[in-house]
Amino acid sequence: MRPPRHFVPSTLSLATGLMLIPLSGCSASPTPPAPRETSPAVTAAPTPPANPLASQERPKASVPAPSQIDFHDLFTGAPLRERDEETDELVAVPTRRLGIGMLVVPTGKLMAGDPLANLSANQVLSRAVPAGRYPVELLLQDDERGRAHELLLARVVFGPGRPTRWETAAVAGETPRPSRPGARTGYPSDAATGCFMDASVFAEYTPPAQVRRSVRNGVVHEDSLPDGRAERNSGELIQALRATRDAEGGSLGHAEWKGTVGNIVAFGLGGDQVVPTYWGLDASGAAVEIVSVIGLSEKRFPDVRWPEG
């Protein structure tokens, strides 16, 4: 058995491009037929000296062209522009990347969903990752006071590098449904909360109710007898979400629920919605990250390139 992997993303290195300055030289003028004297040769213009400040004037990071920015780029500093509803112009949006903890993955089988509603044991995703501990990050839009105003993206990072393609995060045993503009598919949230967890944690967080069988009038009846643990666990998670929301002064919270072998990393969505989720894969097909899309609509943020399926 391979030992668990521990990954913490390294500091982003900033790359700069080179600027080439074309120089036009002067050619010698033609010699007239008479008198038989040649014009003095014209020397080429001297090459200007290099600008010692050129490297300081270049952009600090190579920025993808509009409509070429993907989810990964936004987490690594690419600028985001929002369409103004009144003027229809694109204006810059301040964003902030926030690390909210490490996801403990004992089995490598992941779940993404609403831990306070809708999530069930059969929502294990079809892809698996190596067991380990992985950072969970949010991409936030702040208000004018620098407080978390809206959650745009949430992700778990499994390794270095950037994805070369994206794939809808389908539930095991199901064929991914097409995810197109205006009809994106994802998990439903009826409690305005999302999360990532290992599948092994779900049974501990939501233990099955005991079943009592009885025979009445010759008919076997089965009665479900919940013992209160599921309600107690979800109550603890709700309190933790509220605590971080109140402490940071914004409209969103994030929290961790700890089990005996793993944990749940949860985050407030800001409202009930359907949450599209995608695997970011490298050239070999290995998962680099998994991203849930919350507040990043295509009409509102036209610079961002969404996966085709």
mmCIF file of C-alpha atoms in Angstrom:
data_model
loop_
_atom_site.group_PDB
_atom_site.id
_atom_site.type_symbol
_atom_site.label_atom_id
_atom_site.label_comp_id
_atom_site.label_asym_id
_atom_site.label_seq_id
_atom_site.Cartn_x
_atom_site.Cartn_y
_atom_site.Cartn_z
ATOM 1 C CA MET A 1 0.000 0.000 0.000
ATOM 2 C CA ARG A 2 1.333 3.430 -0.970
ATOM 3 C CA PRO A 3 1.903 5.859 1.889
ATOM 4 C CA PRO A 4 -0.541 8.808 2.066
ATOM 5 C CA ARG A 5 0.376 11.809 0.000
ATOM 6 C CA HIS A 6 0.690 15.237 1.597
ATOM 7 C CA PHE A 7 0.514 18.147 -0.784
ATOM 8 C CA VAL A 8 0.777 21.848 -0.079
ATOM 9 C CA PRO A 9 0.933 24.111 -3.125
ATOM 10 C CA SER A 10 4.144 26.071 -3.476
ATOM 11 C CA THR A 11 4.341 29.813 -3.885
ATOM 12 C CA LEU A 12 3.377 30.889 -7.386
ATOM 13 C CA SER A 13 6.362 31.901 -9.484
ATOM 14 C CA LEU A 14 5.737 34.919 -11.684
ATOM 15 C CA ALA A 15 6.854 34.695 -15.272
ATOM 16 C CA THR A 16 7.485 37.652 -17.581
ATOM 17 C CA GLY A 17 7.434 37.833 -21.288
ATOM 18 C CA LEU A 18 10.077 39.469 -23.556
ATOM 19 C CA MET A 19 9.376 42.574 -25.641
ATOM 20 C CA LEU A 20 10.999 42.697 -29.082
ATOM 21 C CA ILE A 21 11.513 46.165 -30.560
ATOM 22 C CA PRO A 22 11.894 46.075 -34.393
ATOM 23 C CA LEU A 23 14.497 48.470 -35.766
ATOM 24 C CA SER A 24 14.308 49.849 -39.293
ATOM 25 C CA GLY A 25 17.621 50.536 -40.985
ATOM 26 C CA CYS A 26 18.234 53.001 -43.810
ATOM 27 C CA SER A 27 19.349 51.777 -47.258
ATOM 28 C CA ALA A 28 21.736 53.634 -49.570
ATOM 29 C CA SER A 29 20.041 56.024 -52.039
ATOM 30 C CA PRO A 30 20.359 55.171 -55.773
ATOM 31 C CA THR A 31 23.178 56.856 -57.836
ATOM 32 C CA PRO A 32 21.954 59.142 -60.668
ATOM 33 C CA PRO A 33 23.328 58.437 -64.182
ATOM 34 C CA ALA A 34 25.194 61.796 -64.453
ATOM 35 C CA PRO A 35 27.482 63.164 -63.266
ATOM 36 C CA ARG A 36 29.424 59.964 -62.646
ATOM 37 C CA GLU A 37 29.885 60.620 -58.970
ATOM 38 C CA THR A 38 28.508 58.363 -56.309
ATOM 39 C CA SER A 39 26.625 59.675 -53.309
ATOM 40 C CA PRO A 40 28.265 59.156 -49.945
ATOM 41 C CA ALA A 41 27.257 55.901 -48.289
ATOM 42 C CA VAL A 42 24.554 56.221 -45.667
ATOM 43 C CA THR A 43 25.396 54.401 -42.469
ATOM 44 C CA ALA A 44 22.763 52.424 -40.584
ATOM 45 C CA ALA A 45 21.222 54.059 -37.560
ATOM 46 C CA PRO A 46 22.914 52.967 -34.332
ATOM 47 C CA THR A 47 21.084 50.502 -32.152
ATOM 48 C CA PRO A 48 19.632 52.315 -29.132
ATOM 49 C CA PRO A 49 20.987 51.206 -25.756
ATOM 50 C CA ALA A 50 18.955 48.731 -23.746
ATOM 51 C CA ASN A 51 16.495 50.227 -21.312
ATOM 52 C CA PRO A 52 17.713 49.303 -17.809
ATOM 53 C CA LEU A 53 14.130 49.625 -16.498
ATOM 54 C CA ALA A 54 12.555 47.414 -19.153
ATOM 55 C CA SER A 55 12.276 44.382 -16.852
ATOM 56 C CA GLN A 56 10.512 46.516 -14.250
ATOM 57 C CA GLU A 57 7.978 47.756 -16.802
ATOM 58 C CA ARG A 58 6.927 44.305 -17.981
ATOM 59 C CA PRO A 59 3.856 42.661 -16.474
ATOM 60 C CA LYS A 60 4.640 40.611 -13.389
ATOM 61 C CA ALA A 61 2.704 37.596 -14.652
ATOM 62 C CA SER A 62 1.657 36.306 -18.037
ATOM 63 C CA VAL A 63 -2.108 36.813 -18.215
ATOM 64 C CA PRO A 64 -4.229 34.638 -20.527
ATOM 65 C CA ALA A 65 -6.269 36.443 -23.146
ATOM 66 C CA PRO A 66 -9.978 37.045 -22.452
ATOM 67 C CA SER A 67 -12.113 33.922 -22.854
ATOM 68 C CA GLN A 68 -8.972 31.864 -22.237
ATOM 69 C CA ILE A 69 -8.945 32.230 -18.445
ATOM 70 C CA ASP A 70 -10.014 29.011 -16.748
ATOM 71 C CA PHE A 71 -10.823 28.155 -13.137
ATOM 72 C CA HIS A 72 -7.205 27.336 -12.316
ATOM 73 C CA ASP A 73 -5.988 30.706 -13.640
ATOM 74 C CA LEU A 74 -8.355 32.578 -11.328
ATOM 75 C CA PHE A 75 -6.848 30.856 -8.294
ATOM 76 C CA THR A 76 -3.335 31.800 -9.456
ATOM 77 C CA GLY A 77 -3.938 35.518 -9.895
ATOM 78 C CA ALA A 78 -5.543 36.049 -13.309
ATOM 79 C CA PRO A 79 -7.709 39.206 -13.322
ATOM 80 C CA LEU A 80 -11.469 38.804 -13.329
ATOM 81 C CA ARG A 81 -13.893 41.205 -15.009
ATOM 82 C CA GLU A 82 -17.635 41.476 -14.441
ATOM 83 C CA ARG A 83 -20.245 42.753 -16.879
ATOM 84 C CA ASP A 84 -21.935 45.880 -15.545
ATOM 85 C CA GLU A 85 -25.714 45.498 -15.865
ATOM 86 C CA GLU A 86 -26.301 49.211 -16.512
ATOM 87 C CA THR A 87 -23.478 50.069 -18.930
ATOM 88 C CA ASP A 88 -22.770 46.555 -20.306
ATOM 89 C CA GLU A 89 -19.064 47.306 -19.841
ATOM 90 C CA LEU A 90 -16.553 44.957 -18.225
ATOM 91 C CA VAL A 91 -15.162 46.173 -14.907
ATOM 92 C CA ALA A 92 -12.451 44.651 -12.713
ATOM 93 C CA VAL A 93 -13.578 42.557 -9.745
ATOM 94 C CA PRO A 94 -11.402 42.252 -6.604
ATOM 95 C CA THR A 95 -10.904 38.598 -5.694
ATOM 96 C CA ARG A 96 -9.081 36.829 -2.899
ATOM 97 C CA ARG A 97 -7.868 33.248 -2.488
ATOM 98 C CA LEU A 98 -8.471 31.822 0.988
ATOM 99 C CA GLY A 99 -7.181 28.531 2.352
ATOM 100 C CA ILE A 100 -9.703 27.004 4.755
ATOM 101 C CA GLY A 101 -8.013 23.779 5.845
ATOM 102 C CA MET A 102 -6.789 20.350 4.817
ATOM 103 C CA LEU A 103 -9.127 17.642 3.563
ATOM 104 C CA VAL A 104 -8.238 14.243 5.036
ATOM 105 C CA VAL A 105 -8.831 11.539 2.422
ATOM 106 C CA PRO A 106 -8.423 8.002 3.873
ATOM 107 C CA THR A 107 -9.812 6.013 0.900
ATOM 108 C CA GLY A 108 -9.422 8.352 -2.079
ATOM 109 C CA LYS A 109 -13.148 8.180 -2.865
ATOM 110 C CA LEU A 110 -14.592 11.668 -2.754
ATOM 111 C CA MET A 111 -18.013 13.193 -2.307
ATOM 112 C CA ALA A 112 -19.119 16.755 -3.124
ATOM 113 C CA GLY A 113 -22.507 18.057 -2.031
ATOM 114 C CA ASP A 114 -24.602 19.819 0.563
ATOM 115 C CA PRO A 115 -23.796 18.278 3.977
ATOM 116 C CA LEU A 116 -26.943 19.783 5.537
ATOM 117 C CA ALA A 117 -29.407 18.592 2.866
ATOM 118 C CA ASN A 118 -29.600 16.371 -0.220
ATOM 119 C CA LEU A 119 -26.322 14.487 0.295
ATOM 120 C CA SER A 120 -26.677 10.703 0.285
ATOM 121 C CA ALA A 121 -24.397 7.677 0.444
ATOM 122 C CA ASN A 122 -24.720 7.000 -3.296
ATOM 123 C CA GLN A 123 -23.127 10.328 -4.302
ATOM 124 C CA VAL A 124 -19.546 9.007 -4.398
ATOM 125 C CA LEU A 125 -17.696 10.432 -7.415
ATOM 126 C CA SER A 126 -16.494 8.103 -10.166
ATOM 127 C CA ARG A 127 -12.834 9.196 -10.044
ATOM 128 C CA ALA A 128 -10.560 8.456 -7.111
ATOM 129 C CA VAL A 129 -7.392 10.139 -5.859
ATOM 130 C CA PRO A 130 -4.498 8.802 -3.759
ATOM 131 C CA ALA A 131 -5.123 8.799 -0.023
ATOM 132 C CA GLY A 132 -3.621 11.810 1.724
ATOM 133 C CA ARG A 133 -4.196 15.322 3.045
ATOM 134 C CA TYR A 134 -5.019 18.048 0.536
ATOM 135 C CA PRO A 135 -5.557 21.825 0.817
ATOM 136 C CA VAL A 136 -9.019 23.284 0.282
ATOM 137 C CA GLU A 137 -9.229 26.823 -1.086
ATOM 138 C CA LEU A 138 -11.970 29.361 -1.818
ATOM 139 C CA LEU A 139 -11.979 32.174 -4.379
ATOM 140 C CA LEU A 140 -13.901 35.068 -2.829
ATOM 141 C CA GLN A 141 -15.178 38.397 -4.064
ATOM 142 C CA ASP A 142 -14.856 40.984 -1.312
ATOM 143 C CA ASP A 143 -17.080 43.970 -0.625
ATOM 144 C CA GLU A 144 -15.839 47.554 -0.345
ATOM 145 C CA ARG A 145 -14.689 46.854 3.231
ATOM 146 C CA GLY A 146 -12.606 43.841 2.260
ATOM 147 C CA ARG A 147 -15.044 41.327 3.751
ATOM 148 C CA ALA A 148 -16.141 38.121 2.034
ATOM 149 C CA HIS A 149 -19.156 39.118 -0.033
ATOM 150 C CA GLU A 150 -19.572 36.275 -2.523
ATOM 151 C CA LEU A 151 -18.065 32.832 -3.033
ATOM 152 C CA LEU A 152 -17.060 32.240 -6.654
ATOM 153 C CA LEU A 153 -15.140 28.934 -6.622
ATOM 154 C CA ALA A 154 -14.097 26.205 -4.173
ATOM 155 C CA ARG A 155 -11.419 23.603 -4.881
ATOM 156 C CA VAL A 156 -9.272 20.798 -3.497
ATOM 157 C CA VAL A 157 -5.688 20.703 -4.819
ATOM 158 C CA PHE A 158 -4.136 17.253 -5.295
ATOM 159 C CA GLY A 159 -0.796 18.139 -6.890
ATOM 160 C CA PRO A 160 1.331 20.793 -8.623
ATOM 161 C CA GLY A 161 0.908 21.966 -12.195
ATOM 162 C CA ARG A 162 -2.139 23.123 -14.094
ATOM 163 C CA PRO A 163 -4.939 21.112 -15.708
ATOM 164 C CA THR A 164 -4.818 20.569 -19.453
ATOM 165 C CA ARG A 165 -8.477 19.554 -19.635
ATOM 166 C CA TRP A 166 -11.625 19.531 -17.500
ATOM 167 C CA GLU A 167 -14.180 16.803 -16.923
ATOM 168 C CA THR A 168 -17.582 16.892 -15.234
ATOM 169 C CA ALA A 169 -17.382 15.243 -11.795
ATOM 170 C CA ALA A 170 -19.933 12.471 -12.268
ATOM 171 C CA VAL A 171 -21.281 10.148 -9.609
ATOM 172 C CA ALA A 172 -19.963 6.581 -9.776
ATOM 173 C CA GLY A 173 -22.061 4.397 -12.039
ATOM 174 C CA GLU A 174 -23.644 7.318 -13.880
ATOM 175 C CA THR A 175 -22.851 8.694 -17.318
ATOM 176 C CA PRO A 176 -21.961 12.386 -17.120
ATOM 177 C CA ARG A 177 -24.816 14.492 -18.468
ATOM 178 C CA PRO A 178 -23.950 17.294 -20.917
ATOM 179 C CA SER A 179 -23.103 20.530 -19.136
ATOM 180 C CA ARG A 180 -23.742 23.398 -21.522
ATOM 181 C CA PRO A 181 -24.188 27.175 -21.164
ATOM 182 C CA GLY A 182 -27.509 27.890 -19.505
ATOM 183 C CA ALA A 183 -27.947 24.247 -18.500
ATOM 184 C CA ARG A 184 -25.012 23.377 -16.246
ATOM 185 C CA THR A 185 -25.438 20.211 -14.217
ATOM 186 C CA GLY A 186 -24.196 19.714 -10.656
ATOM 187 C CA TYR A 187 -25.232 18.787 -7.145
ATOM 188 C CA PRO A 188 -28.301 20.485 -5.624
ATOM 189 C CA SER A 189 -28.042 22.541 -2.453
ATOM 190 C CA ASP A 190 -31.168 23.255 -0.428
ATOM 191 C CA ALA A 191 -29.314 24.510 2.672
ATOM 192 C CA ALA A 192 -26.966 26.978 0.918
ATOM 193 C CA THR A 193 -23.923 24.891 1.878
ATOM 194 C CA GLY A 194 -21.329 22.887 -0.044
ATOM 195 C CA CYS A 195 -18.527 20.570 1.006
ATOM 196 C CA PHE A 196 -15.884 18.023 0.096
ATOM 197 C CA MET A 197 -15.413 14.785 2.047
ATOM 198 C CA ASP A 198 -14.053 11.266 1.782
ATOM 199 C CA ALA A 199 -16.794 8.683 1.310
ATOM 200 C CA SER A 200 -15.682 6.868 4.467
ATOM 201 C CA VAL A 201 -16.653 9.897 6.554
ATOM 202 C CA PHE A 202 -20.265 9.981 5.402
ATOM 203 C CA ALA A 203 -21.355 6.912 7.403
ATOM 204 C CA GLU A 204 -19.960 8.466 10.585
ATOM 205 C CA TYR A 205 -21.410 11.913 9.903
ATOM 206 C CA THR A 206 -24.824 10.525 8.926
ATOM 207 C CA PRO A 207 -25.108 7.137 10.694
ATOM 208 C CA PRO A 208 -27.947 4.938 9.449
ATOM 209 C CA ALA A 209 -30.996 4.745 11.650
ATOM 210 C CA GLN A 210 -31.767 1.539 13.486
ATOM 211 C CA VAL A 211 -34.591 -0.510 12.046
ATOM 212 C CA ARG A 212 -37.188 -2.122 14.293
ATOM 213 C CA ARG A 213 -39.284 -4.889 12.807
ATOM 214 C CA SER A 214 -42.664 -5.855 14.144
ATOM 215 C CA VAL A 215 -45.593 -7.956 13.048
ATOM 216 C CA ARG A 216 -49.051 -6.454 13.227
ATOM 217 C CA ASN A 217 -52.104 -8.300 11.986
ATOM 218 C CA GLY A 218 -49.862 -10.756 10.223
ATOM 219 C CA VAL A 219 -47.941 -8.005 8.352
ATOM 220 C CA VAL A 220 -44.246 -7.285 8.939
ATOM 221 C CA HIS A 221 -43.576 -3.583 9.593
ATOM 222 C CA GLU A 222 -40.174 -1.861 9.647
ATOM 223 C CA ASP A 223 -39.812 1.324 11.637
ATOM 224 C CA SER A 224 -36.800 3.621 11.358
ATOM 225 C CA LEU A 225 -35.419 4.727 14.713
ATOM 226 C CA PRO A 226 -32.828 7.525 14.343
ATOM 227 C CA ASP A 227 -30.650 7.874 17.419
ATOM 228 C CA GLY A 228 -30.009 11.595 17.077
ATOM 229 C CA ARG A 229 -26.356 11.412 16.042
ATOM 230 C CA ALA A 230 -26.963 12.756 12.527
ATOM 231 C CA GLU A 231 -28.875 15.757 13.854
ATOM 232 C CA ARG A 232 -26.193 16.390 16.467
ATOM 233 C CA ASN A 233 -23.378 16.259 13.880
ATOM 234 C CA SER A 234 -25.114 18.586 11.434
ATOM 235 C CA GLY A 235 -25.904 20.951 14.309
ATOM 236 C CA GLU A 236 -22.208 21.130 15.197
ATOM 237 C CA LEU A 237 -21.353 21.943 11.582
ATOM 238 C CA ILE A 238 -23.983 24.698 11.412
ATOM 239 C CA GLN A 239 -22.608 26.315 14.579
ATOM 240 C CA ALA A 240 -19.046 26.216 13.206
ATOM 241 C CA LEU A 241 -20.158 27.798 9.915
ATOM 242 C CA ARG A 242 -21.900 30.607 11.786
ATOM 243 C CA ALA A 243 -18.882 31.183 14.014
ATOM 244 C CA THR A 244 -16.480 31.811 11.128
ATOM 245 C CA ARG A 245 -19.035 33.939 9.311
ATOM 246 C CA ASP A 246 -19.545 36.154 12.340
ATOM 247 C CA ALA A 247 -15.833 36.304 13.195
ATOM 248 C CA GLU A 248 -14.808 37.434 9.704
ATOM 249 C CA GLY A 249 -17.671 39.898 9.385
ATOM 250 C CA GLY A 250 -18.778 38.771 5.940
ATOM 251 C CA SER A 251 -21.856 36.999 4.653
ATOM 252 C CA LEU A 252 -20.206 33.576 4.254
ATOM 253 C CA GLY A 253 -18.732 30.974 6.580
ATOM 254 C CA HIS A 254 -16.509 27.912 6.324
ATOM 255 C CA ALA A 255 -15.934 25.107 8.783
ATOM 256 C CA GLU A 256 -14.555 21.621 9.424
ATOM 257 C CA TRP A 257 -16.350 18.645 10.942
ATOM 258 C CA LYS A 258 -13.880 16.110 12.326
ATOM 259 C CA GLY A 259 -14.563 12.384 12.292
ATOM 260 C CA THR A 260 -12.404 9.594 13.643
ATOM 261 C CA VAL A 261 -10.661 8.847 10.327
ATOM 262 C CA GLY A 262 -11.398 11.862 8.144
ATOM 263 C CA ASN A 263 -13.198 15.186 8.020
ATOM 264 C CA ILE A 264 -15.659 17.358 6.146
ATOM 265 C CA VAL A 265 -14.586 20.777 4.848
ATOM 266 C CA ALA A 266 -17.722 22.862 4.287
ATOM 267 C CA PHE A 267 -18.438 26.379 3.042
ATOM 268 C CA GLY A 268 -21.462 28.662 2.769
ATOM 269 C CA LEU A 269 -22.746 29.219 -0.775
ATOM 270 C CA GLY A 270 -24.763 32.361 -0.175
ATOM 271 C CA GLY A 271 -28.014 30.773 -1.381
ATOM 272 C CA ASP A 272 -29.664 27.590 -2.617
ATOM 273 C CA GLN A 273 -28.461 26.576 -6.070
ATOM 274 C CA VAL A 274 -27.122 23.855 -8.343
ATOM 275 C CA VAL A 275 -23.322 23.558 -8.050
ATOM 276 C CA PRO A 276 -21.405 22.332 -11.147
ATOM 277 C CA THR A 277 -18.222 20.480 -10.182
ATOM 278 C CA TYR A 278 -15.291 19.575 -12.444
ATOM 279 C CA TRP A 279 -12.106 17.525 -12.301
ATOM 280 C CA GLY A 280 -9.007 19.358 -13.539
ATOM 281 C CA LEU A 281 -6.820 16.706 -15.214
ATOM 282 C CA ASP A 282 -3.227 16.828 -16.441
ATOM 283 C CA ALA A 283 -1.920 15.379 -19.715
ATOM 284 C CA SER A 284 -1.635 11.902 -18.187
ATOM 285 C CA GLY A 285 -5.243 11.957 -16.949
ATOM 286 C CA ALA A 286 -4.327 12.329 -13.268
ATOM 287 C CA ALA A 287 -6.419 14.703 -11.143
ATOM 288 C CA VAL A 288 -4.670 18.004 -10.350
ATOM 289 C CA GLU A 289 -7.684 19.541 -8.615
ATOM 290 C CA ILE A 290 -11.455 19.396 -8.263
ATOM 291 C CA VAL A 291 -13.410 22.669 -8.530
ATOM 292 C CA SER A 292 -16.987 23.532 -7.581
ATOM 293 C CA VAL A 293 -18.422 26.600 -9.332
ATOM 294 C CA ILE A 294 -20.690 28.723 -7.156
ATOM 295 C CA GLY A 295 -21.026 32.391 -8.156
ATOM 296 C CA LEU A 296 -19.216 32.399 -11.489
ATOM 297 C CA SER A 297 -21.951 32.692 -14.128
ATOM 298 C CA GLU A 298 -21.030 32.802 -17.801
ATOM 299 C CA LYS A 299 -23.143 35.850 -18.651
ATOM 300 C CA ARG A 300 -21.773 37.847 -15.749
ATOM 301 C CA PHE A 301 -18.102 36.879 -16.251
ATOM 302 C CA PRO A 302 -17.626 36.416 -20.026
ATOM 303 C CA ASP A 303 -13.797 36.307 -19.865
ATOM 304 C CA VAL A 304 -13.807 32.890 -18.184
ATOM 305 C CA ARG A 305 -13.614 29.760 -20.337
ATOM 306 C CA TRP A 306 -15.911 27.002 -19.133
ATOM 307 C CA PRO A 307 -15.412 23.293 -19.866
ATOM 308 C CA GLU A 308 -17.178 22.137 -23.017
ATOM 309 C CA GLY A 309 -18.846 19.162 -21.375
#
